[in-house]
PDB file of C-alpha atoms in Angstrom:
ATOM      1  CA  UNK A   1     -28.085 -31.216  -5.745  1.00 54.00           C
ATOM      2  CA  UNK A   2     -30.325 -34.456  -5.683  1.00 57.00           C
ATOM      3  CA  UNK A   3     -27.842 -36.314  -7.824  1.00 56.00           C
ATOM      4  CA  UNK A   4     -24.949 -35.420  -5.020  1.00 57.00           C
ATOM      5  CA  UNK A   5     -27.348 -36.485  -2.040  1.00 50.00           C
ATOM      6  CA  UNK A   6     -28.255 -39.709  -3.861  1.00 57.00           C
ATOM      7  CA  UNK A   7     -24.221 -40.312  -4.133  1.00 56.00           C
ATOM      8  CA  UNK A   8     -23.897 -39.302  -0.288  1.00 56.00           C
ATOM      9  CA  UNK A   9     -26.604 -41.886   0.478  1.00 54.00           C
ATOM     10  CA  UNK A  10     -24.933 -44.282  -1.387  1.00 59.00           C
ATOM     11  CA  UNK A  11     -21.545 -43.956   0.048  1.00 50.00           C
ATOM     12  CA  UNK A  12     -22.673 -43.710   3.547  1.00 48.00           C
ATOM     13  CA  UNK A  13     -25.074 -46.643   3.393  1.00 55.00           C
ATOM     14  CA  UNK A  14     -22.112 -48.782   1.884  1.00 53.00           C
ATOM     15  CA  UNK A  15     -19.925 -47.985   4.984  1.00 51.00           C
ATOM     16  CA  UNK A  16     -22.960 -48.513   7.339  1.00 51.00           C
ATOM     17  CA  UNK A  17     -23.956 -51.857   5.410  1.00 54.00           C
ATOM     18  CA  UNK A  18     -20.285 -53.186   5.603  1.00 53.00           C
ATOM     19  CA  UNK A  19     -19.861 -52.609   9.541  1.00 54.00           C
ATOM     20  CA  UNK A  20     -22.322 -55.029  10.493  1.00 57.00           C
ATOM     21  CA  UNK A  21     -20.728 -58.003   8.651  1.00 54.00           C
ATOM     22  CA  UNK A  22     -17.366 -57.045   9.940  1.00 56.00           C
ATOM     23  CA  UNK A  23     -18.523 -56.834  13.685  1.00 55.00           C
ATOM     24  CA  UNK A  24     -20.286 -60.245  13.618  1.00 57.00           C
ATOM     25  CA  UNK A  25     -17.950 -62.264  11.768  1.00 58.00           C
ATOM     26  CA  UNK A  26     -16.081 -63.385  15.090  1.00 61.00           C
ATOM     27  CA  UNK A  27     -18.362 -66.444  16.145  1.00 64.00           C
ATOM     28  CA  UNK A  28     -15.669 -67.490  18.903  1.00 68.00           C
ATOM     29  CA  UNK A  29     -16.179 -63.900  20.236  1.00 67.00           C
ATOM     30  CA  UNK A  30     -19.933 -63.989  19.812  1.00 68.00           C
ATOM     31  CA  UNK A  31     -19.938 -67.546  22.000  1.00 75.00           C
ATOM     32  CA  UNK A  32     -17.541 -66.164  24.576  1.00 78.00           C
ATOM     33  CA  UNK A  33     -19.553 -62.998  25.071  1.00 78.00           C
ATOM     34  CA  UNK A  34     -22.642 -64.797  25.817  1.00 80.00           C
ATOM     35  CA  UNK A  35     -21.013 -66.894  28.579  1.00 85.00           C
ATOM     36  CA  UNK A  36     -19.144 -63.995  30.056  1.00 85.00           C
ATOM     37  CA  UNK A  37     -22.293 -61.569  30.024  1.00 85.00           C
ATOM     38  CA  UNK A  38     -24.195 -64.461  31.339  1.00 88.00           C
ATOM     39  CA  UNK A  39     -22.050 -64.505  34.526  1.00 91.00           C
ATOM     40  CA  UNK A  40     -21.934 -60.810  34.693  1.00 90.00           C
ATOM     41  CA  UNK A  41     -25.800 -60.499  34.735  1.00 92.00           C
ATOM     42  CA  UNK A  42     -25.970 -63.190  37.816  1.00 93.00           C
ATOM     43  CA  UNK A  43     -23.053 -61.403  39.689  1.00 93.00           C
ATOM     44  CA  UNK A  44     -25.326 -58.220  39.413  1.00 92.00           C
ATOM     45  CA  UNK A  45     -28.456 -59.977  40.224  1.00 93.00           C
ATOM     46  CA  UNK A  46     -27.110 -61.520  43.294  1.00 93.00           C
ATOM     47  CA  UNK A  47     -25.123 -58.731  44.385  1.00 93.00           C
ATOM     48  CA  UNK A  48     -28.368 -56.217  44.528  1.00 93.00           C
ATOM     49  CA  UNK A  49     -30.593 -59.079  45.938  1.00 93.00           C
ATOM     50  CA  UNK A  50     -27.860 -59.234  48.899  1.00 93.00           C
ATOM     51  CA  UNK A  51     -27.617 -55.509  49.513  1.00 92.00           C
ATOM     52  CA  UNK A  52     -31.265 -55.307  49.528  1.00 94.00           C
ATOM     53  CA  UNK A  53     -31.731 -58.274  51.970  1.00 91.00           C
ATOM     54  CA  UNK A  54     -31.455 -55.567  55.000  1.00 89.00           C
ATOM     55  CA  UNK A  55     -33.557 -52.679  53.617  1.00 90.00           C
ATOM     56  CA  UNK A  56     -36.829 -52.465  51.369  1.00 91.00           C
ATOM     57  CA  UNK A  57     -35.638 -49.500  49.274  1.00 91.00           C
ATOM     58  CA  UNK A  58     -32.567 -47.494  48.042  1.00 91.00           C
ATOM     59  CA  UNK A  59     -32.899 -43.903  47.098  1.00 87.00           C
ATOM     60  CA  UNK A  60     -36.562 -44.807  46.636  1.00 88.00           C
ATOM     61  CA  UNK A  61     -35.763 -47.870  44.473  1.00 90.00           C
ATOM     62  CA  UNK A  62     -37.058 -51.476  45.526  1.00 92.00           C
ATOM     63  CA  UNK A  63     -35.020 -54.585  44.764  1.00 92.00           C
ATOM     64  CA  UNK A  64     -36.793 -55.159  41.331  1.00 92.00           C
ATOM     65  CA  UNK A  65     -36.506 -51.621  40.031  1.00 93.00           C
ATOM     66  CA  UNK A  66     -32.821 -51.809  40.569  1.00 94.00           C
ATOM     67  CA  UNK A  67     -32.449 -55.229  39.125  1.00 94.00           C
ATOM     68  CA  UNK A  68     -34.462 -54.469  36.196  1.00 94.00           C
ATOM     69  CA  UNK A  69     -32.511 -51.265  35.396  1.00 95.00           C
ATOM     70  CA  UNK A  70     -29.102 -53.070  35.855  1.00 94.00           C
ATOM     71  CA  UNK A  71     -30.504 -56.000  33.431  1.00 94.00           C
ATOM     72  CA  UNK A  72     -31.667 -53.390  31.009  1.00 94.00           C
ATOM     73  CA  UNK A  73     -28.253 -51.746  31.016  1.00 92.00           C
ATOM     74  CA  UNK A  74     -26.416 -54.523  30.472  1.00 91.00           C
ATOM     75  CA  UNK A  75     -28.726 -55.642  27.448  1.00 91.00           C
ATOM     76  CA  UNK A  76     -28.485 -51.946  25.846  1.00 91.00           C
ATOM     77  CA  UNK A  77     -24.687 -51.699  27.045  1.00 85.00           C
ATOM     78  CA  UNK A  78     -23.240 -51.383  23.181  1.00 81.00           C
ATOM     79  CA  UNK A  79     -25.080 -47.947  23.176  1.00 84.00           C
ATOM     80  CA  UNK A  80     -22.231 -46.823  25.170  1.00 83.00           C
ATOM     81  CA  UNK A  81     -19.367 -48.352  23.452  1.00 80.00           C
ATOM     82  CA  UNK A  82     -16.305 -46.155  22.772  1.00 79.00           C
ATOM     83  CA  UNK A  83     -13.775 -47.274  20.129  1.00 78.00           C
ATOM     84  CA  UNK A  84     -12.561 -44.092  18.593  1.00 82.00           C
ATOM     85  CA  UNK A  85      -9.238 -43.813  20.583  1.00 82.00           C
ATOM     86  CA  UNK A  86      -8.418 -47.471  19.870  1.00 81.00           C
ATOM     87  CA  UNK A  87      -9.295 -46.775  16.114  1.00 81.00           C
ATOM     88  CA  UNK A  88      -7.030 -44.115  15.997  1.00 81.00           C
ATOM     89  CA  UNK A  89      -4.329 -45.329  17.980  1.00 78.00           C
ATOM     90  CA  UNK A  90      -4.076 -48.261  15.520  1.00 78.00           C
ATOM     91  CA  UNK A  91      -4.313 -46.285  12.221  1.00 79.00           C
ATOM     92  CA  UNK A  92      -1.346 -44.193  13.692  1.00 78.00           C
ATOM     93  CA  UNK A  93       0.723 -47.105  14.423  1.00 75.00           C
ATOM     94  CA  UNK A  94       0.038 -48.585  11.207  1.00 73.00           C
ATOM     95  CA  UNK A  95       0.145 -45.461   9.294  1.00 73.00           C
ATOM     96  CA  UNK A  96      -3.217 -45.806   8.012  1.00 75.00           C
ATOM     97  CA  UNK A  97      -4.273 -42.643   9.317  1.00 76.00           C
ATOM     98  CA  UNK A  98      -2.780 -40.951   5.940  1.00 73.00           C
ATOM     99  CA  UNK A  99      -5.215 -43.278   3.911  1.00 76.00           C
ATOM    100  CA  UNK A 100      -8.303 -42.161   6.222  1.00 75.00           C
ATOM    101  CA  UNK A 101      -7.349 -38.617   5.706  1.00 74.00           C
ATOM    102  CA  UNK A 102      -7.244 -38.974   2.225  1.00 75.00           C
ATOM    103  CA  UNK A 103     -10.785 -40.674   1.662  1.00 75.00           C
ATOM    104  CA  UNK A 104     -13.137 -38.425  -0.557  1.00 73.00           C
ATOM    105  CA  UNK A 105     -15.880 -38.568   2.715  1.00 76.00           C
ATOM    106  CA  UNK A 106     -15.817 -36.680   5.759  1.00 78.00           C
ATOM    107  CA  UNK A 107     -13.776 -38.341   8.316  1.00 84.00           C
ATOM    108  CA  UNK A 108     -16.140 -37.184  11.043  1.00 84.00           C
ATOM    109  CA  UNK A 109     -19.157 -38.452   9.122  1.00 83.00           C
ATOM    110  CA  UNK A 110     -17.607 -41.704   7.983  1.00 82.00           C
ATOM    111  CA  UNK A 111     -16.828 -42.685  11.545  1.00 85.00           C
ATOM    112  CA  UNK A 112     -20.154 -41.522  12.774  1.00 86.00           C
ATOM    113  CA  UNK A 113     -21.972 -44.111  10.254  1.00 84.00           C
ATOM    114  CA  UNK A 114     -19.626 -46.934  11.582  1.00 80.00           C
ATOM    115  CA  UNK A 115     -20.658 -45.789  15.156  1.00 80.00           C
ATOM    116  CA  UNK A 116     -24.257 -46.378  14.482  1.00 82.00           C
ATOM    117  CA  UNK A 117     -23.761 -49.314  12.520  1.00 81.00           C
ATOM    118  CA  UNK A 118     -21.771 -50.955  15.007  1.00 79.00           C
ATOM    119  CA  UNK A 119     -24.229 -49.942  17.710  1.00 81.00           C
ATOM    120  CA  UNK A 120     -27.128 -51.681  15.929  1.00 81.00           C
ATOM    121  CA  UNK A 121     -24.682 -54.720  15.380  1.00 79.00           C
ATOM    122  CA  UNK A 122     -24.135 -55.342  18.716  1.00 78.00           C
ATOM    123  CA  UNK A 123     -27.722 -54.823  19.587  1.00 82.00           C
ATOM    124  CA  UNK A 124     -28.811 -57.853  17.265  1.00 80.00           C
ATOM    125  CA  UNK A 125     -25.523 -59.670  19.148  1.00 80.00           C
ATOM    126  CA  UNK A 126     -27.146 -58.854  22.142  1.00 83.00           C
ATOM    127  CA  UNK A 127     -30.549 -60.509  21.437  1.00 87.00           C
ATOM    128  CA  UNK A 128     -29.420 -63.610  23.216  1.00 87.00           C
ATOM    129  CA  UNK A 129     -28.560 -61.725  26.506  1.00 88.00           C
ATOM    130  CA  UNK A 130     -31.978 -60.268  26.147  1.00 91.00           C
ATOM    131  CA  UNK A 131     -33.585 -63.684  26.080  1.00 92.00           C
ATOM    132  CA  UNK A 132     -31.255 -64.753  29.057  1.00 91.00           C
ATOM    133  CA  UNK A 133     -32.172 -61.960  31.168  1.00 92.00           C
ATOM    134  CA  UNK A 134     -35.719 -62.454  30.456  1.00 93.00           C
ATOM    135  CA  UNK A 135     -36.076 -66.128  30.783  1.00 93.00           C
ATOM    136  CA  UNK A 136     -33.210 -66.690  33.837  1.00 90.00           C
ATOM    137  CA  UNK A 137     -33.269 -63.623  35.603  1.00 91.00           C
ATOM    138  CA  UNK A 138     -37.058 -62.163  35.260  1.00 88.00           C
ATOM    139  CA  UNK A 139     -36.212 -58.895  33.476  1.00 91.00           C
ATOM    140  CA  UNK A 140     -39.585 -57.028  33.070  1.00 91.00           C
ATOM    141  CA  UNK A 141     -39.949 -55.435  29.485  1.00 93.00           C
ATOM    142  CA  UNK A 142     -42.134 -51.991  29.478  1.00 91.00           C
ATOM    143  CA  UNK A 143     -45.230 -52.503  27.444  1.00 90.00           C
ATOM    144  CA  UNK A 144     -45.937 -48.763  26.964  1.00 91.00           C
ATOM    145  CA  UNK A 145     -45.277 -47.760  23.117  1.00 92.00           C
ATOM    146  CA  UNK A 146     -44.728 -44.230  24.449  1.00 92.00           C
ATOM    147  CA  UNK A 147     -41.948 -45.355  26.737  1.00 93.00           C
ATOM    148  CA  UNK A 148     -40.006 -47.108  24.152  1.00 94.00           C
ATOM    149  CA  UNK A 149     -40.609 -43.946  21.766  1.00 94.00           C
ATOM    150  CA  UNK A 150     -39.112 -41.768  24.561  1.00 95.00           C
ATOM    151  CA  UNK A 151     -36.425 -44.356  24.937  1.00 95.00           C
ATOM    152  CA  UNK A 152     -35.455 -44.733  21.287  1.00 93.00           C
ATOM    153  CA  UNK A 153     -35.113 -40.585  20.818  1.00 95.00           C
ATOM    154  CA  UNK A 154     -32.966 -40.380  24.140  1.00 95.00           C
ATOM    155  CA  UNK A 155     -30.869 -43.215  22.862  1.00 93.00           C
ATOM    156  CA  UNK A 156     -30.152 -41.472  19.305  1.00 92.00           C
ATOM    157  CA  UNK A 157     -29.355 -38.100  20.947  1.00 94.00           C
ATOM    158  CA  UNK A 158     -27.336 -39.592  23.690  1.00 92.00           C
ATOM    159  CA  UNK A 159     -25.302 -41.689  21.341  1.00 90.00           C
ATOM    160  CA  UNK A 160     -24.390 -38.714  19.238  1.00 92.00           C
ATOM    161  CA  UNK A 161     -23.594 -36.687  21.975  1.00 92.00           C
ATOM    162  CA  UNK A 162     -21.222 -39.514  23.154  1.00 90.00           C
ATOM    163  CA  UNK A 163     -19.558 -40.122  19.539  1.00 91.00           C
ATOM    164  CA  UNK A 164     -18.228 -36.327  19.669  1.00 93.00           C
ATOM    165  CA  UNK A 165     -16.924 -36.738  23.196  1.00 91.00           C
ATOM    166  CA  UNK A 166     -15.246 -39.643  22.031  1.00 89.00           C
ATOM    167  CA  UNK A 167     -13.956 -37.915  18.992  1.00 90.00           C
ATOM    168  CA  UNK A 168     -12.449 -35.390  20.979  1.00 90.00           C
ATOM    169  CA  UNK A 169     -10.661 -37.895  23.477  1.00 88.00           C
ATOM    170  CA  UNK A 170      -9.422 -39.814  20.203  1.00 87.00           C
ATOM    171  CA  UNK A 171      -7.810 -36.621  18.663  1.00 87.00           C
ATOM    172  CA  UNK A 172      -5.626 -36.493  21.646  1.00 85.00           C
ATOM    173  CA  UNK A 173      -3.993 -39.708  20.238  1.00 83.00           C
ATOM    174  CA  UNK A 174      -2.203 -37.313  17.525  1.00 83.00           C
ATOM    175  CA  UNK A 175      -0.389 -35.993  20.512  1.00 81.00           C
ATOM    176  CA  UNK A 176       0.932 -39.236  21.685  1.00 77.00           C
ATOM    177  CA  UNK A 177       2.214 -42.899  20.412  1.00 66.00           C
ATOM    178  CA  UNK A 178       0.412 -45.126  22.769  1.00 71.00           C
ATOM    179  CA  UNK A 179      -3.202 -45.054  23.714  1.00 75.00           C
ATOM    180  CA  UNK A 180      -3.598 -48.308  25.876  1.00 76.00           C
ATOM    181  CA  UNK A 181      -3.328 -46.844  29.301  1.00 75.00           C
ATOM    182  CA  UNK A 182      -5.647 -43.788  28.374  1.00 77.00           C
ATOM    183  CA  UNK A 183      -8.236 -46.392  26.619  1.00 76.00           C
ATOM    184  CA  UNK A 184      -8.304 -48.273  29.601  1.00 80.00           C
ATOM    185  CA  UNK A 185      -8.943 -45.238  31.911  1.00 80.00           C
ATOM    186  CA  UNK A 186     -11.747 -44.172  29.768  1.00 81.00           C
ATOM    187  CA  UNK A 187     -13.516 -47.493  29.416  1.00 81.00           C
ATOM    188  CA  UNK A 188     -13.422 -47.840  33.280  1.00 82.00           C
ATOM    189  CA  UNK A 189     -14.439 -44.594  34.199  1.00 86.00           C
ATOM    190  CA  UNK A 190     -17.346 -44.881  31.384  1.00 85.00           C
ATOM    191  CA  UNK A 191     -18.719 -47.891  32.823  1.00 85.00           C
ATOM    192  CA  UNK A 192     -18.875 -46.106  36.416  1.00 87.00           C
ATOM    193  CA  UNK A 193     -20.109 -42.712  35.061  1.00 88.00           C
ATOM    194  CA  UNK A 194     -22.637 -43.825  32.782  1.00 89.00           C
ATOM    195  CA  UNK A 195     -24.794 -45.282  35.476  1.00 89.00           C
ATOM    196  CA  UNK A 196     -24.392 -49.065  33.759  1.00 87.00           C
ATOM    197  CA  UNK A 197     -23.534 -50.519  37.016  1.00 86.00           C
ATOM    198  CA  UNK A 198     -25.240 -48.331  39.597  1.00 89.00           C
ATOM    199  CA  UNK A 199     -28.417 -46.313  39.153  1.00 91.00           C
ATOM    200  CA  UNK A 200     -26.709 -42.506  39.424  1.00 91.00           C
ATOM    201  CA  UNK A 201     -29.672 -41.791  41.673  1.00 91.00           C
ATOM    202  CA  UNK A 202     -27.969 -43.709  44.466  1.00 91.00           C
ATOM    203  CA  UNK A 203     -25.076 -41.587  44.189  1.00 89.00           C
ATOM    204  CA  UNK A 204     -24.598 -39.018  46.699  1.00 89.00           C
ATOM    205  CA  UNK A 205     -25.932 -35.617  45.788  1.00 86.00           C
ATOM    206  CA  UNK A 206     -22.673 -34.012  44.520  1.00 88.00           C
ATOM    207  CA  UNK A 207     -21.630 -36.842  42.646  1.00 90.00           C
ATOM    208  CA  UNK A 208     -24.906 -37.158  40.907  1.00 88.00           C
ATOM    209  CA  UNK A 209     -24.737 -33.595  39.728  1.00 87.00           C
ATOM    210  CA  UNK A 210     -21.173 -33.981  38.557  1.00 89.00           C
ATOM    211  CA  UNK A 211     -22.017 -37.358  36.554  1.00 89.00           C
ATOM    212  CA  UNK A 212     -25.352 -36.287  35.135  1.00 83.00           C
ATOM    213  CA  UNK A 213     -23.576 -33.448  33.574  1.00 80.00           C
ATOM    214  CA  UNK A 214     -20.943 -35.717  31.832  1.00 85.00           C
ATOM    215  CA  UNK A 215     -21.587 -37.353  28.294  1.00 88.00           C
ATOM    216  CA  UNK A 216     -21.570 -40.712  29.611  1.00 89.00           C
ATOM    217  CA  UNK A 217     -24.935 -40.506  31.551  1.00 91.00           C
ATOM    218  CA  UNK A 218     -26.465 -39.448  28.590  1.00 91.00           C
ATOM    219  CA  UNK A 219     -26.189 -42.402  26.746  1.00 90.00           C
ATOM    220  CA  UNK A 220     -26.988 -45.005  29.224  1.00 91.00           C
ATOM    221  CA  UNK A 221     -28.648 -43.450  32.603  1.00 93.00           C
ATOM    222  CA  UNK A 222     -30.922 -41.138  31.002  1.00 94.00           C
ATOM    223  CA  UNK A 223     -32.367 -43.723  28.335  1.00 94.00           C
ATOM    224  CA  UNK A 224     -32.323 -46.324  30.543  1.00 94.00           C
ATOM    225  CA  UNK A 225     -33.794 -44.716  33.632  1.00 94.00           C
ATOM    226  CA  UNK A 226     -36.649 -43.831  31.080  1.00 94.00           C
ATOM    227  CA  UNK A 227     -37.310 -47.132  29.700  1.00 94.00           C
ATOM    228  CA  UNK A 228     -37.004 -48.335  33.133  1.00 93.00           C
ATOM    229  CA  UNK A 229     -39.747 -46.042  34.827  1.00 90.00           C
ATOM    230  CA  UNK A 230     -37.028 -44.496  37.258  1.00 92.00           C
ATOM    231  CA  UNK A 231     -37.257 -41.145  35.175  1.00 91.00           C
ATOM    232  CA  UNK A 232     -40.944 -40.176  33.979  1.00 91.00           C
ATOM    233  CA  UNK A 233     -41.729 -40.034  30.639  1.00 90.00           C
ATOM    234  CA  UNK A 234     -42.952 -36.583  31.052  1.00 91.00           C
ATOM    235  CA  UNK A 235     -39.479 -35.551  32.179  1.00 92.00           C
ATOM    236  CA  UNK A 236     -38.282 -36.669  28.573  1.00 93.00           C
ATOM    237  CA  UNK A 237     -38.594 -33.144  26.541  1.00 93.00           C
ATOM    238  CA  UNK A 238     -36.177 -31.421  29.304  1.00 93.00           C
ATOM    239  CA  UNK A 239     -33.801 -34.245  28.953  1.00 93.00           C
ATOM    240  CA  UNK A 240     -33.846 -34.132  25.417  1.00 95.00           C
ATOM    241  CA  UNK A 241     -32.942 -30.431  25.528  1.00 94.00           C
ATOM    242  CA  UNK A 242     -30.022 -31.303  27.673  1.00 93.00           C
ATOM    243  CA  UNK A 243     -28.723 -33.788  24.840  1.00 94.00           C
ATOM    244  CA  UNK A 244     -29.260 -31.444  22.365  1.00 95.00           C
ATOM    245  CA  UNK A 245     -27.252 -28.921  23.952  1.00 95.00           C
ATOM    246  CA  UNK A 246     -24.347 -31.460  24.320  1.00 94.00           C
ATOM    247  CA  UNK A 247     -24.671 -32.449  20.808  1.00 95.00           C
ATOM    248  CA  UNK A 248     -24.280 -28.894  19.848  1.00 95.00           C
ATOM    249  CA  UNK A 249     -21.662 -27.952  21.971  1.00 94.00           C
ATOM    250  CA  UNK A 250     -19.178 -31.093  21.529  1.00 94.00           C
ATOM    251  CA  UNK A 251     -20.273 -31.299  17.644  1.00 93.00           C
ATOM    252  CA  UNK A 252     -18.566 -27.444  17.260  1.00 94.00           C
ATOM    253  CA  UNK A 253     -15.597 -28.506  19.630  1.00 94.00           C
ATOM    254  CA  UNK A 254     -14.696 -31.736  18.138  1.00 92.00           C
ATOM    255  CA  UNK A 255     -14.441 -30.200  14.687  1.00 90.00           C
ATOM    256  CA  UNK A 256     -12.274 -27.418  16.155  1.00 92.00           C
ATOM    257  CA  UNK A 257     -10.245 -29.571  18.053  1.00 91.00           C
ATOM    258  CA  UNK A 258      -9.531 -32.303  15.111  1.00 90.00           C
ATOM    259  CA  UNK A 259      -8.564 -29.337  12.943  1.00 88.00           C
ATOM    260  CA  UNK A 260      -5.802 -28.110  15.561  1.00 88.00           C
ATOM    261  CA  UNK A 261      -4.768 -31.867  16.847  1.00 83.00           C
ATOM    262  CA  UNK A 262      -4.189 -33.168  13.044  1.00 83.00           C
ATOM    263  CA  UNK A 263      -1.258 -30.806  12.882  1.00 79.00           C
ATOM    264  CA  UNK A 264       0.505 -32.587  15.658  1.00 72.00           C
ATOM    265  CA  UNK A 265      -0.064 -36.364  14.045  1.00 67.00           C
ATOM    266  CA  UNK A 266       2.842 -38.608  14.026  1.00 61.00           C
ATOM    267  CA  UNK A 267       2.770 -41.814  12.022  1.00 59.00           C
ATOM    268  CA  UNK A 268       4.234 -45.128  13.024  1.00 55.00           C
ATOM    269  CA  UNK A 269       5.081 -47.540  10.751  1.00 52.00           C
ATOM    270  CA  UNK A 270       3.563 -47.518   7.117  1.00 48.00           C
TER     271      UNK A 270
END
């Protein structure tokens, strides 16, 4: 059993080691992303300053709290990345899905490892953006270690819940031959529903209830609100239970749906 565990760790460790090398190998993309993200941050900061010009607070948040939240959300935006629909669509078009299904590892676990490795790689990629946000836009980082610990646990739980949700949506590609439109819709809705653009606390009550019940909020709004102090650390245990409930529910359904959807797979190319 120990030998089997060691082999499993080596296999998934090799997968995790490879992903950052692939993700960080495009230098032009790296520099372009810094420029574009800096412009985006500037737009967000000036927009919120203009919004707060006529009011001291919105939904109990002042201008500095809101800007801090939005900047933190942009720095940690890679935690909300969804790529499985594009990956599955590409593999189906190229006929590579057969290779993925024949690998001697769990496809679900394989992509989860890639998911986490990519997240870490792109967080490293975003270090220059953190510096830009700090020195150019005066982002204030929390100094309390408890806040950071609560944030990290919430990120891992929320990231896992979103992965299973992403997996379920990716399985829909087995029923179609093109995922571009659905992928664009998912990315756009995810940016809005996750709270990456506007803190969910500013939404109307009925809309808050809906959006906070979706997996997107678990990976951006909940961790970032805890880090920014919008949600108190004392709320963390309750929020973790909600995230764990999402993980269990989506984890079970993702495995069931995959077994059903794979029967409908149509391979193009290859």
